[in-house]
XYZ file of C-alpha atoms in Angstrom:
574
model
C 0.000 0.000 0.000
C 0.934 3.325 -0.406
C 1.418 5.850 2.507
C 0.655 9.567 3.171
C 4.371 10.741 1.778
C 3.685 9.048 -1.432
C 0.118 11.071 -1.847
C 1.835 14.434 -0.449
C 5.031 13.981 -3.146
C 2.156 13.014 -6.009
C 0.453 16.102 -5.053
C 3.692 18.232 -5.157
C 4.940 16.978 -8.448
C 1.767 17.561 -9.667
C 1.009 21.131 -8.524
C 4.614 21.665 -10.170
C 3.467 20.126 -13.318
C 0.600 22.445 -12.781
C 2.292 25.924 -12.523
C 4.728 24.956 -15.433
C 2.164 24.151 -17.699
C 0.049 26.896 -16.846
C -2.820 24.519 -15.567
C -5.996 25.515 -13.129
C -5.170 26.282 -9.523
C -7.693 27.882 -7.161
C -7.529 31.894 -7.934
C -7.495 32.473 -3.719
C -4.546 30.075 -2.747
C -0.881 31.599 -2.521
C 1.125 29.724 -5.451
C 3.456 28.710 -2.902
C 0.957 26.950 -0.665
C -0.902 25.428 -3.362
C -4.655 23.283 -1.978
C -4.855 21.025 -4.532
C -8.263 18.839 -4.974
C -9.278 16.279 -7.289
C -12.270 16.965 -10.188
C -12.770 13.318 -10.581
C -12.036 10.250 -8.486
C -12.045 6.498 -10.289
C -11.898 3.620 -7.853
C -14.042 0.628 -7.354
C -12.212 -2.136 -9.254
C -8.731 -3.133 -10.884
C -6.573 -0.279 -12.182
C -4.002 -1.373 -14.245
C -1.353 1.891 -14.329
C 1.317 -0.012 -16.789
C 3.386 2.115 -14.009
C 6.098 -0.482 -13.384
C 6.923 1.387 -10.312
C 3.257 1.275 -8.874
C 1.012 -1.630 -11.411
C -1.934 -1.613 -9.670
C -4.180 0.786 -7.336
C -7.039 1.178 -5.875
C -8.478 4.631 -6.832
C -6.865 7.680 -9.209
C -7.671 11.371 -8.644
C -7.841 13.275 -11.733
C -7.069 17.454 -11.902
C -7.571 19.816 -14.967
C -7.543 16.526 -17.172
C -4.195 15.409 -15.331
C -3.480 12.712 -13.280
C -3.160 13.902 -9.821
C -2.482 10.873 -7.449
C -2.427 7.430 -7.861
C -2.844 5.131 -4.692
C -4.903 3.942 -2.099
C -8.305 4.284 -1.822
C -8.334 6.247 1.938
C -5.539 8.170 0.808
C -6.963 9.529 -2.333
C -10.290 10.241 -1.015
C -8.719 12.996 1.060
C -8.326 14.902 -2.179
C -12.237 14.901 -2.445
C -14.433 17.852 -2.027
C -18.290 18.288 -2.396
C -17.998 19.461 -5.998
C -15.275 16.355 -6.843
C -17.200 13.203 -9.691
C -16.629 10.146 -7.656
C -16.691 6.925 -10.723
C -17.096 3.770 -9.132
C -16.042 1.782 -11.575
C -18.798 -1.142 -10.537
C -16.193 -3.943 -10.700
C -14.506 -2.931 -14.165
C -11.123 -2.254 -15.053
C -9.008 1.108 -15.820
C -6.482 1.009 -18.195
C -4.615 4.070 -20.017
C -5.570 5.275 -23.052
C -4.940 3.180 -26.365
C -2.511 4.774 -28.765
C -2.929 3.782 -31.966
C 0.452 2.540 -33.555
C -0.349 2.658 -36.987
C -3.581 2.831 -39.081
C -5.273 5.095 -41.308
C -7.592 7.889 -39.526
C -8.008 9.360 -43.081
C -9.751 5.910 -44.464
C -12.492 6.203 -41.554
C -13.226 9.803 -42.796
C -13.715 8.560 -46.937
C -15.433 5.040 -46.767
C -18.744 5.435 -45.141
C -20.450 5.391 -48.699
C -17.983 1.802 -49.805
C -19.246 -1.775 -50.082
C -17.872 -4.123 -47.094
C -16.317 -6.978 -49.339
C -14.798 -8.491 -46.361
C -14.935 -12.306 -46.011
C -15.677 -13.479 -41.982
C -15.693 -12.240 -39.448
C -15.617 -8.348 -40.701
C -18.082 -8.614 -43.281
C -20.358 -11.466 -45.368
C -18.594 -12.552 -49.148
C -17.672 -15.643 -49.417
C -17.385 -16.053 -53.095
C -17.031 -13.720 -56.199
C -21.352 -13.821 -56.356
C -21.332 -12.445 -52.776
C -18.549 -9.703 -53.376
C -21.077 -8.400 -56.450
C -24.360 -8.563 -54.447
C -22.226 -6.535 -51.307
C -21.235 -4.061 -54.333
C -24.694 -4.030 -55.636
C -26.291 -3.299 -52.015
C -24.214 -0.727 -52.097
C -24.615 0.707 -55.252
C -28.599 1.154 -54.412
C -28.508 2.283 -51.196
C -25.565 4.864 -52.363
C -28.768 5.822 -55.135
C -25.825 5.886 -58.013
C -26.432 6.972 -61.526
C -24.746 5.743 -64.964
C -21.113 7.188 -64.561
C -20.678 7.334 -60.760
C -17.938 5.771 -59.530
C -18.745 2.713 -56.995
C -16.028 1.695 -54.308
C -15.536 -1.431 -52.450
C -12.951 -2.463 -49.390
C -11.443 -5.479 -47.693
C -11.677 -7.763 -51.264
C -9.242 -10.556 -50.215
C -9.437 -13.704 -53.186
C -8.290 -15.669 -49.999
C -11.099 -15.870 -47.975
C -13.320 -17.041 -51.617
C -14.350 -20.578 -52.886
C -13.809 -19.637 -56.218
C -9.802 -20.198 -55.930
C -9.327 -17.267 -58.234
C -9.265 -13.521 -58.596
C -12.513 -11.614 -59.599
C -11.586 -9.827 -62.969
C -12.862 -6.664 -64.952
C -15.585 -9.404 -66.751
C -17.131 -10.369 -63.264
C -17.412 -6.370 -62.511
C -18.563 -5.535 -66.147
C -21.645 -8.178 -65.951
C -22.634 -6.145 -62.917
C -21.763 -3.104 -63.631
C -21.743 -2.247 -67.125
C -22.518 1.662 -66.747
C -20.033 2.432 -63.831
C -16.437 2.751 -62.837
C -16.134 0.524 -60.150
C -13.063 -0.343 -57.660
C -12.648 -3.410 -55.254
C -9.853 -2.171 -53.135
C -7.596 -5.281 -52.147
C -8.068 -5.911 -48.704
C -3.744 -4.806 -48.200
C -4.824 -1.330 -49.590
C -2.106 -2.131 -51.750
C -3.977 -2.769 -54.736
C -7.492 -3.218 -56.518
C -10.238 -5.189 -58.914
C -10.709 -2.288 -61.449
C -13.554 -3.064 -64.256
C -13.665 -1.960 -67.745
C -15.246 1.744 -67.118
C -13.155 2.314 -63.993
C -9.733 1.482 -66.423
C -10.989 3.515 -69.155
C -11.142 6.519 -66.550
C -7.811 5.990 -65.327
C -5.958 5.409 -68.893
C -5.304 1.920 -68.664
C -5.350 -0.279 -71.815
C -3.186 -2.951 -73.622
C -0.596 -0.368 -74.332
C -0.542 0.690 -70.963
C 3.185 -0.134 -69.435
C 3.890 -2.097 -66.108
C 5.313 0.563 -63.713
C 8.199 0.443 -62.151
C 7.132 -1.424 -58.652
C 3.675 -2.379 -59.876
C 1.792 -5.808 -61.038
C -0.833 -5.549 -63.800
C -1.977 -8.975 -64.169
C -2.674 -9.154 -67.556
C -5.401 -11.285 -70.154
C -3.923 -14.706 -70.857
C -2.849 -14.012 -74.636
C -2.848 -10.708 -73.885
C -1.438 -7.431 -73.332
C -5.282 -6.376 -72.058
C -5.630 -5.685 -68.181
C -7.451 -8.241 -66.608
C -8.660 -6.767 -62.889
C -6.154 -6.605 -60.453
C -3.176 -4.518 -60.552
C -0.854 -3.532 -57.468
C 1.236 -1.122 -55.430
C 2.606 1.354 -57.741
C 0.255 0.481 -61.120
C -2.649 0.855 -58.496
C -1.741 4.793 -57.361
C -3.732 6.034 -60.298
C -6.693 4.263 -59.010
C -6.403 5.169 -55.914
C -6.263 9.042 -56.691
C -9.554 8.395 -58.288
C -11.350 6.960 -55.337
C -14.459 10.075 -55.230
C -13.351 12.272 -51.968
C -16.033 13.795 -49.601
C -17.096 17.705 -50.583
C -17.835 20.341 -48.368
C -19.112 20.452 -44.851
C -19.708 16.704 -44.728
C -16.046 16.410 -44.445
C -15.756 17.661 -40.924
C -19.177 15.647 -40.314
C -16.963 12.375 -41.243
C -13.987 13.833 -38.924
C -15.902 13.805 -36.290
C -17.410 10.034 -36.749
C -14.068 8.853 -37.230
C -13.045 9.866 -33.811
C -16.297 8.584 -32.597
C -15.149 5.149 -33.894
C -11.466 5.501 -32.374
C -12.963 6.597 -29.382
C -15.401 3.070 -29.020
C -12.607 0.958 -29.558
C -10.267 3.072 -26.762
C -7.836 5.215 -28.946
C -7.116 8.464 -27.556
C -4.255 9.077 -29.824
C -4.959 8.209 -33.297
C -2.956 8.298 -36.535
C -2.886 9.173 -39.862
C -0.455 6.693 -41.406
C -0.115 8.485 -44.745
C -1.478 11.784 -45.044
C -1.705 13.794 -48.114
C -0.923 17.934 -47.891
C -4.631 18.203 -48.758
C -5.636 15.706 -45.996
C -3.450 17.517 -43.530
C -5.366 20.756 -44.725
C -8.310 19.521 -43.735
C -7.070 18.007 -40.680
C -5.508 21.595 -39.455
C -8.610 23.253 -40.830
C -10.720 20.706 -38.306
C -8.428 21.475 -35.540
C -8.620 25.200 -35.856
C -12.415 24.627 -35.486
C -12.138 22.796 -32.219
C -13.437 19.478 -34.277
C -10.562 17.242 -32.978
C -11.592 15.993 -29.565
C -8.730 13.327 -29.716
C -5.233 13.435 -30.528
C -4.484 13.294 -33.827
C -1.057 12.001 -35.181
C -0.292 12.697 -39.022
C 2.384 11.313 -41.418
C 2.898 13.352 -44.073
C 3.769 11.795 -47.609
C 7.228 11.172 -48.667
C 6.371 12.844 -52.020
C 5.630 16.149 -50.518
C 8.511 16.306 -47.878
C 8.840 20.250 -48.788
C 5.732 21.226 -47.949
C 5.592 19.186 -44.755
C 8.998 20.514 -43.918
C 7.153 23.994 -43.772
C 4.477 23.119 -41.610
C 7.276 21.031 -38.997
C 7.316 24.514 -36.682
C 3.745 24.969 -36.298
C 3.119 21.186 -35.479
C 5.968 19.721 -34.442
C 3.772 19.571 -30.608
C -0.006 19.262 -30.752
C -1.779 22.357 -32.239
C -5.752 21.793 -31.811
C -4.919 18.227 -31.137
C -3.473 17.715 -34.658
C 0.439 17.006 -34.867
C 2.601 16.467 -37.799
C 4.502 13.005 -36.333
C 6.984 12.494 -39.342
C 6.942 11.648 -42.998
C 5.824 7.820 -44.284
C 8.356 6.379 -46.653
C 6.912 3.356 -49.027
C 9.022 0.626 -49.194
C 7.429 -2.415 -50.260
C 3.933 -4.285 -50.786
C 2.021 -7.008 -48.561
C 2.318 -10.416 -48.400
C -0.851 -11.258 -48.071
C -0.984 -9.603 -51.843
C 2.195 -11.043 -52.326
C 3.989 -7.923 -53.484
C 6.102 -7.523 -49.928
C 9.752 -7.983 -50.858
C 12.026 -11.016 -49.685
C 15.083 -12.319 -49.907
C 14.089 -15.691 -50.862
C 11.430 -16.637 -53.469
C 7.408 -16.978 -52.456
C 6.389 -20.933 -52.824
C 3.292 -20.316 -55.007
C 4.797 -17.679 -57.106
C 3.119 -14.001 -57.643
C -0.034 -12.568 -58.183
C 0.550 -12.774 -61.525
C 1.769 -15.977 -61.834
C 4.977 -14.851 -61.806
C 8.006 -18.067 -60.844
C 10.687 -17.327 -58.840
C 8.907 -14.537 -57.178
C 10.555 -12.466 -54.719
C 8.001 -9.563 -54.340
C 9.769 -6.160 -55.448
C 10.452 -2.912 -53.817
C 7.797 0.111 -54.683
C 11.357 2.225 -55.387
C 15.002 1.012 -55.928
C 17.687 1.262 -53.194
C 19.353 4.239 -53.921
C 15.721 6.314 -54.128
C 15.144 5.066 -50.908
C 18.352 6.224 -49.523
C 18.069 9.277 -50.673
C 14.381 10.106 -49.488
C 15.868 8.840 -46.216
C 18.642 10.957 -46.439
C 16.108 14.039 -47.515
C 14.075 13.313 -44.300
C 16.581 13.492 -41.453
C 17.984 16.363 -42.847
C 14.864 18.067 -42.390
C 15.006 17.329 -39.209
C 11.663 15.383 -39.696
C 11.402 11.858 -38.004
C 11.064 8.989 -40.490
C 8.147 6.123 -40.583
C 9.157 3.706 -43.140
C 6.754 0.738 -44.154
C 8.861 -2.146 -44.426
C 6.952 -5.901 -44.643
C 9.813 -7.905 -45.549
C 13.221 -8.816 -45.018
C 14.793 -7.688 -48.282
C 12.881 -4.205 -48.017
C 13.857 -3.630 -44.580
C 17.990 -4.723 -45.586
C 17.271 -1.624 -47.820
C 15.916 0.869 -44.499
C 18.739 -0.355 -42.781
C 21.234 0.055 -44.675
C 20.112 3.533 -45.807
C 19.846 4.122 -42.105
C 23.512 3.410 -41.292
C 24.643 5.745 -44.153
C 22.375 8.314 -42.584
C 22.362 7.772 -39.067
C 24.172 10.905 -38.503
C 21.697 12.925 -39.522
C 19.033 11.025 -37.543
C 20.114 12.031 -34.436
C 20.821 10.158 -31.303
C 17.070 9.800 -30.781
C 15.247 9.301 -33.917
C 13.445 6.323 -32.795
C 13.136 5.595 -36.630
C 9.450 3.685 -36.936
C 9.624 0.553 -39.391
C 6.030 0.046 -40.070
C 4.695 -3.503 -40.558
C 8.418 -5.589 -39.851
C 6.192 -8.157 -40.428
C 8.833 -10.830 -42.084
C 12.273 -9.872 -40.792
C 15.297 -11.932 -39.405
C 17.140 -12.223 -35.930
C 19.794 -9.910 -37.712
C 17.935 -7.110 -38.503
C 16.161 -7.373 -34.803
C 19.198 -6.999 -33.512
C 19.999 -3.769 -35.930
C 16.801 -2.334 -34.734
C 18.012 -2.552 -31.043
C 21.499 -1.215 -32.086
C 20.055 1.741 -33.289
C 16.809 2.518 -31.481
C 14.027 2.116 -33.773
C 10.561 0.959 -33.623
C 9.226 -1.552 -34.642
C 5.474 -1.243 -35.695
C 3.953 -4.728 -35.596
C 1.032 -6.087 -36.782
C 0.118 -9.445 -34.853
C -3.506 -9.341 -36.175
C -1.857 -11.105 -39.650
C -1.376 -14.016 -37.613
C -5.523 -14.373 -37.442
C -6.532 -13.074 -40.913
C -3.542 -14.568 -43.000
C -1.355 -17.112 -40.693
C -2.921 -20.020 -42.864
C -1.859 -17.847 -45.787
C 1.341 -17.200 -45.010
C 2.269 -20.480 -44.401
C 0.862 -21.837 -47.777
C 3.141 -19.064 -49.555
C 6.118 -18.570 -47.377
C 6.593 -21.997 -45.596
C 6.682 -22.543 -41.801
C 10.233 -21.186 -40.841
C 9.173 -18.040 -42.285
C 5.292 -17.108 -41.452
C 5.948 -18.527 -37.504
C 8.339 -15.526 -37.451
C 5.912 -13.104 -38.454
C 6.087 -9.941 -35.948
C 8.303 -11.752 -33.594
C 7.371 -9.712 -30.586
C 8.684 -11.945 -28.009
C 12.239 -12.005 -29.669
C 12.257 -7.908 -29.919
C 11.400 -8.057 -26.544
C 14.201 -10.026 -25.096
C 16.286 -7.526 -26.770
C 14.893 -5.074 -25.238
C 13.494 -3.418 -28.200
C 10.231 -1.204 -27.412
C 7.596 -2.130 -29.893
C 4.112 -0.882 -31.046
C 1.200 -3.302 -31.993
C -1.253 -2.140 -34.405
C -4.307 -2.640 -36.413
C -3.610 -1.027 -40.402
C -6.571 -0.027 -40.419
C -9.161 -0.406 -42.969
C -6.993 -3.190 -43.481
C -7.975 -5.050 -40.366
C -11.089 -3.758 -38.006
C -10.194 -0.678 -35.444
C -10.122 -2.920 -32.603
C -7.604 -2.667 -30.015
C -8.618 -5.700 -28.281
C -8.334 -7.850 -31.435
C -4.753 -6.470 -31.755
C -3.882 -7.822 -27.803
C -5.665 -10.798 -28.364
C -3.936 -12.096 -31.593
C -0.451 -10.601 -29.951
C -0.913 -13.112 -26.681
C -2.288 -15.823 -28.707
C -1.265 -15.689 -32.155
C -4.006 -18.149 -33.422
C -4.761 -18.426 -37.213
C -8.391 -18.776 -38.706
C -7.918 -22.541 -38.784
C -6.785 -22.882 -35.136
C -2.887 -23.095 -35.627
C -0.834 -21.081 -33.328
C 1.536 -19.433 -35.885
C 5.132 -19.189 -33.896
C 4.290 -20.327 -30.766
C 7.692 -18.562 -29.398
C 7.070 -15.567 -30.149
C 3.806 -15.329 -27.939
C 4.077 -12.011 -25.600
C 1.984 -11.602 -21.808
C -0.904 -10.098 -22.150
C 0.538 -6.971 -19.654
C 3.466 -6.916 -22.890
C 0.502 -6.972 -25.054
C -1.245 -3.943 -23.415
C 2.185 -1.902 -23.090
C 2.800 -1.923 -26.681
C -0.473 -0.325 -27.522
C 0.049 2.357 -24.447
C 3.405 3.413 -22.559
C 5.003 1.869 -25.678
C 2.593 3.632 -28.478
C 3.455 6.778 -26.547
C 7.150 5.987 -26.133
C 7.023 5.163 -30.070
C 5.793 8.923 -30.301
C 7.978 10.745 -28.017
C 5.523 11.511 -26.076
C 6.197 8.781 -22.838
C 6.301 11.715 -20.403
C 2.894 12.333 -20.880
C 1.117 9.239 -22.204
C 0.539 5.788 -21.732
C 0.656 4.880 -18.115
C -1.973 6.031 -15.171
C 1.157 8.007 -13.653
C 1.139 11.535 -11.437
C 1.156 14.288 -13.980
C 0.331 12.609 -17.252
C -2.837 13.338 -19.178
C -5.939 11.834 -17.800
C -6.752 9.238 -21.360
C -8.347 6.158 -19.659
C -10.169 3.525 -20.553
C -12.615 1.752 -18.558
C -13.388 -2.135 -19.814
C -15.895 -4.635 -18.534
C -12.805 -7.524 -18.090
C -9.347 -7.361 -17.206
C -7.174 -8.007 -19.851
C -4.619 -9.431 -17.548
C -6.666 -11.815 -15.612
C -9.337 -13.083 -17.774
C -8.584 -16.597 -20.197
C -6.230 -15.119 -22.621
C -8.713 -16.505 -25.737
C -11.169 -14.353 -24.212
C -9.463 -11.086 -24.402
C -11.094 -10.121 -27.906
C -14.215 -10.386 -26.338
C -13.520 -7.612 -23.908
C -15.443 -4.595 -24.133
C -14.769 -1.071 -24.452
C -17.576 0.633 -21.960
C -16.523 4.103 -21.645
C -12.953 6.201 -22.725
C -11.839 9.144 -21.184
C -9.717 12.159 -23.110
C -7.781 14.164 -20.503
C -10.764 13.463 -17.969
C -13.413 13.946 -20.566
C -15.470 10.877 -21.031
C -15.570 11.184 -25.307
C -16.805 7.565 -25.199
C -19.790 7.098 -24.873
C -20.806 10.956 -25.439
């Protein structure tokens, strides 16, 4: 238990956090004799602080949206006054705020009007037929006419009977009148039909890009469907954007669905200059009632390079984090780049197969190169082990101009060797996992990589016995915005079939929890204010009906968000 010193030292380092960050104090009490009380206390069952120096308490007094004390029940109820909201907690658990490691804020603001092509559990297709009637649901509901674009999500030719790909004459039967687009489930490619190539310029004299797969017409030159990673940008610019004031409308229901599942710092994991318009323009408004992180695109490092001042901290809740740097593909689309050869060849057929990088080596050095010496903070997706030898060795040539504490993100690090583990622990970064593969595509991943090679997939438990700090996240809209999922399939690692993929590199479920709170904050820079239930941090909580730490670890994605807190504002539910 904690005693009366600990409260009275809380109290002090918190009245100092006060006056230096010009916080509420009461107008009528000398500075120097400060009479500090609590606006909210939580207490009433388990709080887990992810405080290694205090894990558990019993209750947590909250103070102009810090955290004031942390301790015993008796103790922090002297901090309580007449005016002071006393949550019992009813038997639930407090946690810290979720920080989101990586996904795509941006997606939740553009696809409420897009078909759900998922297969189970996220959504109903199960074969090519079902993909066209979820496209066709959509298409009336959406009320489109002839020459309206129609957009789909989440197609994945893996989770079909047919044991193909859907092509442009599937769509066309449909859809004879409109452009349509089945985004690839990776976001790292689409099914295009025959009016949605026409608008983009594709035909049979249409070149393979550099980086890209256009599967082509057997006998052909003609674009069958699917085409990938850099042939699929021109698609993707097409996708129809959101107009006028229904833009912030969408904002604000994105937050309300990162608020549901927990996340009280989200991110944008590759934001356009006209996204992070918008996004400032939002924030100016007072839209943003969560934190915002943005990555700004590679391709525009100038202009994010003039905005680094402004939003280099949190302006409005909106902060420019770094710039996202495109390395490779997915494996579940089979365009992530290895050393060593996929065993069922490409998505083209192709033998030999290796995946290939989105740019060569020396481009990515240089972007590298151009982003540290902004002084800008670099978040590089890397899947697999022959795109991530590239990072790192760009990284050593650059290093100086990192700094001593970049904390250089590798996004994804899905595939990647012992080696380059130890590379990332020589030289600080961050690795970004994303343990939810191990549900979705484990079975996949072992069909096209073998088992040496998918049982190491976001080897967690290995990065931690290096003492590496890693992030766990969800990609999405590439897998649901579900923080519980992401713990679940990090402590269990259990495929749609049943098979554990890498049963060694299982992590507790209190490792599991840090990496999507003290360690999403430390993968920020921002551990001295986030992350743990810690005197004189930011009151983000979460309150969930189970204890993530206690319950059967299987039953951890059942767990349920019941209300989330932003710097003692309960956002969730509003």
């Amino acid at each position: 238990m904690i005693d009366n010193n600990f409260i009275r030292t809380a109290i002090t380092l918190f009245a100092l956090s006060t006056l230096l960050h010009g916080c509420a104090r009461d107008e009528a009490t000398p500075t120097a004799v400060m009479k500090l009380t609590a606006d909210q206390i939580f207490s009433g069952g388990p709080i887990v602080t992810m405080d290694t120096s205090q894990p558990a308490a019993e209750a947590v007094a909250i103070r102009a949206g810090k955290i004031m004390a942390v301790g015993p029940l008796v103790e922090i109820d002297k901090l309580k006054t007449a005016q002071t909201e006393m949550v019992d907690l009813a038997g639930h658990t407090l946690v810290p705020g979720f920080i989101d490691g990586h996904s795509h804020f941006s997606m939740a603001t553009t696809s409420a009007n897009w078909a759900n092509l998922s297969g189970a559990p996220v959504g109903n297709a199960s074969d090519i037929a079902g993909v066209i009637a979820e496209l066709q649901a959509q298409a009336e509901l959406n009320g489109i006419a002839p020459g309206d674009w129609l957009v789909g999500f989440g197609y994945d030719a893996d989770t079909l009977s047919d044991g193909r790909h859907m092509t442009r004459d599937d769509l066309d039967a449909a859809f004879p009148d409109n452009p349509v687009i089945a985004v690839h489930v990776s976001f790292h490619g689409a099914v295009l039909n025959s009016q949605a190539f026409a608008a983009i310029g594709y035909d049979d004299t249409t070149p393979t890009p550099e980086g890209g797969v256009i599967v082509r017409r057997e006998g052909s030159n003609e674009p069958l469907g699917l085409v990938m990673e850099t042939a699929w940008f021109p698609a993707a610019r097409a996708l129809p954007q959101p107009q006028g004031d229904v833009r912030f409308e969408n904002i604000k229901l994105a937050q309300a669905l990162y608020a549901r599942n927990g996340v009280t710092t989200a991110q944008d994991g590759a934001t356009s200059m006209e996204n992070f318009s918008l996004f400032k323009e939002a924030s100016q408004r007072g839209d943003l009632y969560i934190d915002l992180v943005a990555l700004g695109n590679a391709e525009e490092l100038t202009a994010f390079t003039a905005e680094k001042a402004s939003y280099a901290d949190y302006d409005g809740r909106l902060k420019l984090g770094g710039i996202k740097i495109l390395t490779d593909g997915s494996p579940q689309g089979k365009t992530a780049f290895f050393t060593e050869p996929y065993l069922t060849g490409g998505p083209g057929g192709e033998e030999g197969w290796r995946g290939e990088p989105t740019a060569p080596p020396e481009t990515i050095e240089q972007l590298l190169g151009d982003v540290y010496g902004a002084g800008m903070r670099a978040f590089v997706h890397a899947n697999a082990d022959a795109a991530v030898d590239m990072v790192l060795n760009a990284h050593k040539k650059h290093a100086d101009k990192a700094g001593d504490d970049s904390r250089t993100v590798i996004i994804h690090s899905q595939f990647i060797r012992h080696d380059q583990l130890e590379d990332y622990a020589r030289y600080g970064m961050v690795p970004s996992f994303f343990s939810n593969h191990a549900f979705f595509w484990g079975d996949v991943h072992v069909k096209n990589l073998g088992l040496e090679r998918a049982h190491f997939l976001s080897p967690m438990k290995s990065a931690s016995d290096l003492g590496i700090h890693f992030t766990n996240h969800n990609d999405y809209i590439v897998t649901p915005m579900d923080q519980l999922l992401t713990v679940w399939s990090a402590v269990n690692r259990v495929s749609r079939s049943g098979e554990v993929i890498g049963p060694q590199e299982r992590i507790t479920a209190e490792q599991a929890l840090r990496a999507i709170t003290l360690d999403g904050a430390w993968q920020n820079h921002e551990e001295d204010s986030k992350g743990s239930i810690t005197p004189g941090k930011l009151a983000d909580l979460v309150v969930l009906d189970a204890n993530p730490l206690t319950v059967d670890p299987m039953a951890i994605r059942d767990i349920e968000v019941l209300a989330t807190y932003k710097e003692g504002l309960k956002i969730y539910p509003r």
